[in-house]
Coordinates of C-alpha atoms (C1' of nucleotides) in Angstrom, one line a residue:
Chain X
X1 CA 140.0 151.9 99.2
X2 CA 141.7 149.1 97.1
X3 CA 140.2 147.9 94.0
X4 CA 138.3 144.8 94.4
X5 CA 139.3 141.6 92.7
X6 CA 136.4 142.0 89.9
X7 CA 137.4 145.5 89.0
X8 CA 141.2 144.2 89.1
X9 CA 139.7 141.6 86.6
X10 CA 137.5 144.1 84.5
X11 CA 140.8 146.7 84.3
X12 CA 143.4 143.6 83.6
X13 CA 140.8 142.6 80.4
X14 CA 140.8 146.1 78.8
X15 CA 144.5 146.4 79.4
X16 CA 145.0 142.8 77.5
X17 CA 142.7 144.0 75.2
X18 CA 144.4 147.3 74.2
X19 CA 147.8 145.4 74.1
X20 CA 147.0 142.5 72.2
X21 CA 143.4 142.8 70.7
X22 CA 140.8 139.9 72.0
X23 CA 142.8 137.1 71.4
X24 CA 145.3 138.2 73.6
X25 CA 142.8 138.3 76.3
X26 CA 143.0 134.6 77.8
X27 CA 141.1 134.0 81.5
X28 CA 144.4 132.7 82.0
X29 CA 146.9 136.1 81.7
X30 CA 143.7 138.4 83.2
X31 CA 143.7 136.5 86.3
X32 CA 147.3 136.6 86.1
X33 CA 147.9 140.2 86.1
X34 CA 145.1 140.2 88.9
X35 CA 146.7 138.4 91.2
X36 CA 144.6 135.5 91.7
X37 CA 144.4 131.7 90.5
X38 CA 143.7 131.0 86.7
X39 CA 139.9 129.7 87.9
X40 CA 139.1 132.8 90.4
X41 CA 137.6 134.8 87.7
X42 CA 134.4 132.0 87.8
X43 CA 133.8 133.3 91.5
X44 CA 132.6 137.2 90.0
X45 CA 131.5 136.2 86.2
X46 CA 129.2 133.2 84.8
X47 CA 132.1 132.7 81.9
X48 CA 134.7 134.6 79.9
X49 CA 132.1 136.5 77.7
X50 CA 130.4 137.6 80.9
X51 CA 133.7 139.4 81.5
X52 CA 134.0 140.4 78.5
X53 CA 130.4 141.8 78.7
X54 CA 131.6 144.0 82.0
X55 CA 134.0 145.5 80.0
X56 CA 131.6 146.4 77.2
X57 CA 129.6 148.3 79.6
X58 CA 132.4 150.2 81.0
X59 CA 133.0 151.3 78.2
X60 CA 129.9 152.2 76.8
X61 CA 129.3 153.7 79.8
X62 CA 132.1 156.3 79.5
X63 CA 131.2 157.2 75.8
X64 CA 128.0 157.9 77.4
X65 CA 129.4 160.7 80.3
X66 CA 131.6 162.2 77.3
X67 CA 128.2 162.9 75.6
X68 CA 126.6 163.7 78.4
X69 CA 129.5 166.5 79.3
X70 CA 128.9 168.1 76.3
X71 CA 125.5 168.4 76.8
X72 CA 126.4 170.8 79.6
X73 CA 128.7 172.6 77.4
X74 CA 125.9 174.7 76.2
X75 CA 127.9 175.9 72.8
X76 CA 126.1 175.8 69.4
X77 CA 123.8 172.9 68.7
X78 CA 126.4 171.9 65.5
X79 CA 128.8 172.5 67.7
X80 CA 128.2 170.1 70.0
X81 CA 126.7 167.3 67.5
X82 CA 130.3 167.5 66.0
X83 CA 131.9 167.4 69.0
X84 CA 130.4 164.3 70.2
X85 CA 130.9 162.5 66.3
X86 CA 134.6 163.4 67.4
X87 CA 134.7 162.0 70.4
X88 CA 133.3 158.8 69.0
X89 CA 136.0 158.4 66.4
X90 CA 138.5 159.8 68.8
X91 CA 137.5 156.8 70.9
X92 CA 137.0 154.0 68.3
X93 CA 140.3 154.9 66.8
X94 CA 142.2 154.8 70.1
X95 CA 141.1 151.9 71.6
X96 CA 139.7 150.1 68.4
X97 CA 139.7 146.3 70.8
X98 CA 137.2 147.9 72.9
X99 CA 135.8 149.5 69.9
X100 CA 135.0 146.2 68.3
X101 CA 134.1 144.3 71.1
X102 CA 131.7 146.8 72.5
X103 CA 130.0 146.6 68.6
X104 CA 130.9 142.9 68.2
X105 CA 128.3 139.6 68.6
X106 CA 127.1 139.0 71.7
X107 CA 125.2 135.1 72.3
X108 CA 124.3 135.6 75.2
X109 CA 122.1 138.9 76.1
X110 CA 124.3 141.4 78.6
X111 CA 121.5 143.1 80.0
X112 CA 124.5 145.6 81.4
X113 CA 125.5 146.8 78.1
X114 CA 121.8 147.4 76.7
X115 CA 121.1 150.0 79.2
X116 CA 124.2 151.7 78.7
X117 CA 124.1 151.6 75.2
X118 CA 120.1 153.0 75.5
X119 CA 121.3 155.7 77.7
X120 CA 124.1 157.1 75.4
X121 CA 121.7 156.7 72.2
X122 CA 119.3 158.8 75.1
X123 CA 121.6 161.3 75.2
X124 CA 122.6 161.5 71.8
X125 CA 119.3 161.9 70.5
X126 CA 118.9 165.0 72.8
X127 CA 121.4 166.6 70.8
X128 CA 120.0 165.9 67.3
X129 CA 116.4 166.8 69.0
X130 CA 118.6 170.4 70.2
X131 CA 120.2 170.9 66.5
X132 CA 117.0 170.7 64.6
X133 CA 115.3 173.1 66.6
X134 CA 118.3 175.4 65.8
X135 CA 117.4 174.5 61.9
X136 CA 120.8 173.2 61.1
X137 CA 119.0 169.4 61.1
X138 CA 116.3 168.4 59.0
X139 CA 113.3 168.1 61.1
X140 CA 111.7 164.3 61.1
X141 CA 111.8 161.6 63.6
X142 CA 114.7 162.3 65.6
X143 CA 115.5 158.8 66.4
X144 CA 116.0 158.2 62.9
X145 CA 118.0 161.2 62.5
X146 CA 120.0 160.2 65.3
X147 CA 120.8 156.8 63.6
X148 CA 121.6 158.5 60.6
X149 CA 124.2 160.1 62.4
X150 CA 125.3 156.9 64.3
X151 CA 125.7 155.3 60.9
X152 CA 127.9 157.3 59.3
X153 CA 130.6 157.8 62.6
X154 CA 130.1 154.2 63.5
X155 CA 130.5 153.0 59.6
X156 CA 133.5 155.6 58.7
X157 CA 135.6 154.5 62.3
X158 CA 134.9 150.5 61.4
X159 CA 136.1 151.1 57.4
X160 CA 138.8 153.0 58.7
X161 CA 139.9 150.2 61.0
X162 CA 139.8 147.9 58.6
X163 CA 141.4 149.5 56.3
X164 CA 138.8 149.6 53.5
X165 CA 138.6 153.8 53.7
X166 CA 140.4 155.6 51.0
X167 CA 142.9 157.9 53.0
X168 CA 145.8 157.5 50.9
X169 CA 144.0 158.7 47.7
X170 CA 143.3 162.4 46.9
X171 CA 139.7 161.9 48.4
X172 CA 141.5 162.0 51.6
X173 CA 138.5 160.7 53.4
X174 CA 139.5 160.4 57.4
X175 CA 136.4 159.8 59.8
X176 CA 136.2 163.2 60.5
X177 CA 135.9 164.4 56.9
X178 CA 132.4 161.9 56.0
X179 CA 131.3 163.3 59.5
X180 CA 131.8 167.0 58.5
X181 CA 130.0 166.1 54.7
X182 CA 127.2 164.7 56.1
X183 CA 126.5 167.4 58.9
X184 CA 127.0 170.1 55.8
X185 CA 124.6 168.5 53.3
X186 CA 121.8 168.0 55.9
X187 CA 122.4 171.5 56.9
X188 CA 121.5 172.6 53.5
X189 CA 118.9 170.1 53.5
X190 CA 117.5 171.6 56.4
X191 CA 117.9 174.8 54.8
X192 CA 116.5 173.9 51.8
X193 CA 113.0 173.2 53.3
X194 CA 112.7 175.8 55.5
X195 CA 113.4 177.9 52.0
X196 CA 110.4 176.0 50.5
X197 CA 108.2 176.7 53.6
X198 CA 108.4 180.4 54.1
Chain S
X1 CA 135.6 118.3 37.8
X2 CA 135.6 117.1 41.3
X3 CA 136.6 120.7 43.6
X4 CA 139.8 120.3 45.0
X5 CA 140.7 119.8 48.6
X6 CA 141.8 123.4 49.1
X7 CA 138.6 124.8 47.7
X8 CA 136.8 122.0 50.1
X9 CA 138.3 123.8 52.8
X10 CA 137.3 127.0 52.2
X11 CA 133.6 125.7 51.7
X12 CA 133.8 123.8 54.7
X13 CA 135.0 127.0 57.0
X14 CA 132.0 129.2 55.2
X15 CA 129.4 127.1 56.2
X16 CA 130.7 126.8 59.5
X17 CA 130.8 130.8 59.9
X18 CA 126.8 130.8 58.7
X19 CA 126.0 128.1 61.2
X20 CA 128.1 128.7 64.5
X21 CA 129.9 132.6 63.9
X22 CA 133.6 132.4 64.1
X23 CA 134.0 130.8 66.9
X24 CA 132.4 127.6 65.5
X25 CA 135.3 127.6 62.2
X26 CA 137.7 125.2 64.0
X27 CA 140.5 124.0 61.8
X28 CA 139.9 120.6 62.8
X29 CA 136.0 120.5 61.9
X30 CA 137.1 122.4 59.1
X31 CA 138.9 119.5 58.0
X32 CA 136.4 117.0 59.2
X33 CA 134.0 118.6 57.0
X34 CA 136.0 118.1 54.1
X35 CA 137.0 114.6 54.7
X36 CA 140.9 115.1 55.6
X37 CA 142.6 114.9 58.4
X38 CA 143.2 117.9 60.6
X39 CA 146.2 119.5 59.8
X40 CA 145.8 118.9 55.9
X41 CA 144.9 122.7 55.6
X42 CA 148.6 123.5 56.6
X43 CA 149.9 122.4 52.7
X44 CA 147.2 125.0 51.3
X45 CA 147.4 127.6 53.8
X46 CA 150.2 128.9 56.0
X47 CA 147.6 128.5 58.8
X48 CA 143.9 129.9 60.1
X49 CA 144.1 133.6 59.4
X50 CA 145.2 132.6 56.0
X51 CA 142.3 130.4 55.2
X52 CA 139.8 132.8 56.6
X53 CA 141.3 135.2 54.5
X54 CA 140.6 133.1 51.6
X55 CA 137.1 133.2 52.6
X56 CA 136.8 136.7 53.2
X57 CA 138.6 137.3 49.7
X58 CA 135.9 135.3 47.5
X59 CA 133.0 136.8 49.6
X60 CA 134.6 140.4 48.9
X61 CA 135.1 139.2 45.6
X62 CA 131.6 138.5 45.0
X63 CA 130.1 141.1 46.1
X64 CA 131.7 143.7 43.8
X65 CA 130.3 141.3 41.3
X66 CA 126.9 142.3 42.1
X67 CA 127.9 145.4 42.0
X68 CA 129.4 144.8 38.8
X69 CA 126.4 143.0 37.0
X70 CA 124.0 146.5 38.8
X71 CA 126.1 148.8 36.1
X72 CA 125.2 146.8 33.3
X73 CA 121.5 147.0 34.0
X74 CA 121.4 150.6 32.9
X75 CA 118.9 151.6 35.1
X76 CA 118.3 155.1 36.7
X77 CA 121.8 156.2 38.4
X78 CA 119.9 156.9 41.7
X79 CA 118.1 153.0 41.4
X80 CA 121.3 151.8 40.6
X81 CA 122.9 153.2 43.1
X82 CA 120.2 152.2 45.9
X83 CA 119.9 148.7 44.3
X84 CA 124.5 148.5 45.4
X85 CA 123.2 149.6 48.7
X86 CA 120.7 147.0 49.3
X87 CA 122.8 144.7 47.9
X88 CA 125.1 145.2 50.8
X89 CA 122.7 145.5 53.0
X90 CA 121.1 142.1 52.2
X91 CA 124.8 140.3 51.6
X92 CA 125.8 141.7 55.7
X93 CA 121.8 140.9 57.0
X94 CA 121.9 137.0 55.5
X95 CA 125.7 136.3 56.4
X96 CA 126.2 138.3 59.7
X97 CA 129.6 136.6 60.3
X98 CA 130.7 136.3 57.0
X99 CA 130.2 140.4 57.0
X100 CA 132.1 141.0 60.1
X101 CA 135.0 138.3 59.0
X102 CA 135.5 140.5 56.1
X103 CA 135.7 144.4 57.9
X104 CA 137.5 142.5 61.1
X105 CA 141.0 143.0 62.4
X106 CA 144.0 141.1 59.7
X107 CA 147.2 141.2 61.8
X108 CA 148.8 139.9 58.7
X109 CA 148.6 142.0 55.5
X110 CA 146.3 140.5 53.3
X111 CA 146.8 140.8 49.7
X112 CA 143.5 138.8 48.1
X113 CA 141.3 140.6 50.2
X114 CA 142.4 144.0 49.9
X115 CA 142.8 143.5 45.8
X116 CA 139.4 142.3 45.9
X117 CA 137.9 145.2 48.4
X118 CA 140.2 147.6 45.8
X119 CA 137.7 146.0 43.0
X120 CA 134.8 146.6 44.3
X121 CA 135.2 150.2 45.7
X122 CA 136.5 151.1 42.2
X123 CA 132.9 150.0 40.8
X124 CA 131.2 151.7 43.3
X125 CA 133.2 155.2 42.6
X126 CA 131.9 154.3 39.1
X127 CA 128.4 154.1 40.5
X128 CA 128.7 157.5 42.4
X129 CA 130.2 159.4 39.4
X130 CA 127.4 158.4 37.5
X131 CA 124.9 159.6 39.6
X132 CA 126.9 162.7 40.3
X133 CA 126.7 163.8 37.0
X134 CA 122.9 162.8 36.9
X135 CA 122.8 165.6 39.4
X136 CA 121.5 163.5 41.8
X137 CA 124.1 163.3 44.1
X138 CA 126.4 166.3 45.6
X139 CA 129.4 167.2 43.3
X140 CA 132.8 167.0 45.0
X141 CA 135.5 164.5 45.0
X142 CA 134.1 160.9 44.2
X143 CA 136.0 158.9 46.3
X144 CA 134.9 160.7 49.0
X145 CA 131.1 161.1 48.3
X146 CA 131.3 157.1 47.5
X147 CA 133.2 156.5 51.1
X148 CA 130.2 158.5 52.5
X149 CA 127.9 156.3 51.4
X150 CA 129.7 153.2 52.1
X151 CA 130.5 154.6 55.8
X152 CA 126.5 154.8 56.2
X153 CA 125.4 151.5 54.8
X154 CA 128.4 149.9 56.5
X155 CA 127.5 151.2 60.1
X156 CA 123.9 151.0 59.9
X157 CA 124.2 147.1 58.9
X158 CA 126.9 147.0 61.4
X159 CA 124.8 148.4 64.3
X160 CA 121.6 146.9 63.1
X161 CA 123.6 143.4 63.8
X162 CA 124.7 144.2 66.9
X163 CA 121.6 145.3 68.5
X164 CA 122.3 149.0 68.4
X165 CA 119.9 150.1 66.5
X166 CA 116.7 151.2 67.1
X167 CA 114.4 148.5 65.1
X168 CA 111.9 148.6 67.9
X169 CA 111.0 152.2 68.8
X170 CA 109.0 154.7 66.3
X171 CA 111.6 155.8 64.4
X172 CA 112.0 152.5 62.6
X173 CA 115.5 153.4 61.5
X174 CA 116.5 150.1 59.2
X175 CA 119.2 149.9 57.7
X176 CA 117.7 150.3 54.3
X177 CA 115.4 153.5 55.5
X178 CA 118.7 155.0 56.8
X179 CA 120.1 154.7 52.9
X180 CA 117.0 155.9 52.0
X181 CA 117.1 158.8 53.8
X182 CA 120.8 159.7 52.8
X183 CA 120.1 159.3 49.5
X184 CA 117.1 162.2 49.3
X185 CA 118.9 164.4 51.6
X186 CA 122.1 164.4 49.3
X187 CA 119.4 164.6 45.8
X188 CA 118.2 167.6 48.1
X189 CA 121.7 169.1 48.4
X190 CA 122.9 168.6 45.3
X191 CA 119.7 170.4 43.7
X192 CA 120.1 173.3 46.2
X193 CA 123.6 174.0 45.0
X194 CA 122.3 173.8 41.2
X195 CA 119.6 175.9 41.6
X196 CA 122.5 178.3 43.6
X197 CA 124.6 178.0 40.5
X198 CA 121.9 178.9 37.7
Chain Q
dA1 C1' 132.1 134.4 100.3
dC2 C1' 136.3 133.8 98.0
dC3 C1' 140.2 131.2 96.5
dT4 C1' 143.3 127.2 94.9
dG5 C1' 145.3 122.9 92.5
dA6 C1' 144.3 119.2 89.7
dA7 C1' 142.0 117.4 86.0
dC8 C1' 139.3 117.2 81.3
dA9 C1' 138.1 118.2 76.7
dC10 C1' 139.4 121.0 73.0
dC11 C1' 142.3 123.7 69.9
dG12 C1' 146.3 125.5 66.7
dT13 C1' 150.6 124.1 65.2
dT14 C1' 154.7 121.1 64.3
dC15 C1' 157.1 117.0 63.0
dA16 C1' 158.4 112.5 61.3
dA17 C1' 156.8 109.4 58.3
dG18 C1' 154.1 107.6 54.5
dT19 C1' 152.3 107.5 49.0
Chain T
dA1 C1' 152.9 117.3 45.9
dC2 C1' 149.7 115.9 49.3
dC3 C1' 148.3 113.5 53.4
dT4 C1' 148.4 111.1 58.1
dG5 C1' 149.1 110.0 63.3
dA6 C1' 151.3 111.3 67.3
dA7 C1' 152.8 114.9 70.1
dC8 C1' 153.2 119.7 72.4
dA9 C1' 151.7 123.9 74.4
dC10 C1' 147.7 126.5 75.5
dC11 C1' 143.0 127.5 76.7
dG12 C1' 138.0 127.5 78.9
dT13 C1' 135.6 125.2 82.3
dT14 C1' 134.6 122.1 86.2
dC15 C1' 135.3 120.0 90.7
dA16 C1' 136.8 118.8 95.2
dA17 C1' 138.9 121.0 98.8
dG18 C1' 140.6 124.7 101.7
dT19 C1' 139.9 129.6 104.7

DNA sequence: ACCTGAACACCGTTCAAGT
DNA sequence: ACCTGAACACCGTTCAAGT
């Protein structure tokens, strides 16, 4: 079936917004490139940022499946964490716009993008749960694990965007190198107290 | 002396990101604020970006001098260390937008900003080195232990302000917990390899 | 239920003119 | 060198009206 004229909307944003970043995304040009009248987004979303919102989610939402794939994967626990920090910065550094505006400051709440975000945190947290049974994580809270994790991909892809990461410089420190770093020292942190225990 | 209309301006549009986000920094209240008319900023800057990247420059700027006046306290390398990191952490959690102005997208190259973000990562590597040769941190190259660091301060302040982390649940993963528990994880690393060595 | 055209308030930027 | 008032193009949002 054809696409309705919301989804039309929803694809037109994320197309503006991988073209020209946010502030080439104008109610204007998205209902444009839809097809319909400059004021026949109002009939589907509250306001702009509702739009905007829907986008969000879609997005979050996807990052969530690409988890939730490898989940199914069933390779080693490591494996698998790694895999999913790559395709995080895989996806923050190819469509940095969403990137940002899935992360950025939201007045109003988008109930929508809270429970997509709270499933793929779900999901990842599974994983981390999965890796330090296999002893290659510390043990402790795993929802704090999990945000440890979180911090370091999320930080590394926003510096990197920004330009404040040091790539040039013989450190030579790309996303996927802090993400490597950190999964090797809390391996031998993890190590270290199993050492201490037995 | 009286501060001159230039550095009115850029007053003028840092309040207005504290009180109202980005969104709220219009050039024209901008102006208001400083008691000229609204398109005086165009003889001090070439137009909005380039005031905001004023702004962003003498924030950057001032934070590597708190980083700056840490090193001459003399305190324990790991303190000193964690004391940068709160620092950062306090600086992004009391001016949310003044944070995400710095770390957003430039579409023109700014110099200021990037000479100033150059300052403050070089203290920082000054920081790390110290504290790597106090064996309390992971030997290896510098820049890239201090990007790691950065990378996990930076995106646990970034998700912590945009609702992505999770404050609420048990794991009580804060941003300064999270540096917290990088911190002992690398001391744990970096004594497991020493202890491997001797 | 969905869409349109006209209209309003607001904004960034430019320009001619003033001191 | 610095500032002003008027003007232009553009944008988000609203409203009355159409099917």
């Amino acid at each position: 079936m054809a696409p309705k004229t919301r989804d039309l909307l929803i694809s037109a944003a994320a197309d503006l917004l991988d073209q020209g970043g946010l502030e080439a995304v104008t109610l204007r040009e998205v209902s444009h490139r839809a097809g319909v009248s400059h004021n026949a987004p109002y009939k589907h979303f509250a306001d702009k940022e509702a739009l905007l919102a829907a986008v969000a989610a879609k997005e979050m939402t996807r990052l969530g499946s690409t988890f939730a794939a490898l989940e199914a994967d069933h390779s080693a626990p490591e494996d698998m964490l790694r895999s999913a920090m790559r395709e995080y910065v895989v996806w923050a550094l190819s469509y940095p716009a969403r990137f940002k505006l899935v992360f950025g400051t939201w007045t109003t709440g988008t109930e929508e993008l809270a429970m997509a975000a709270e499933s793929s945190r779900t999901i990842l947290i599974g994983l981390v749960g999965t890796a330090q049974r296999a002893g290659v994580l510390p043990s402790g809270d795993v929802e704090r694990t999990a945000a440890l994790l979180q911090a370091v991909v999320h930080g590394a892809v926003d510096l990197a965007l920004s330009g404040h990461l040091a790539i040039g410089g013989k450190g030579h420190a790309s996303p996927e190198d802090l993400v490597d770093d950190l999964l090797r020292h809390l391996r031998i942190s993890a190590t270290a107290a199993t050492h201490r225990k037995s």
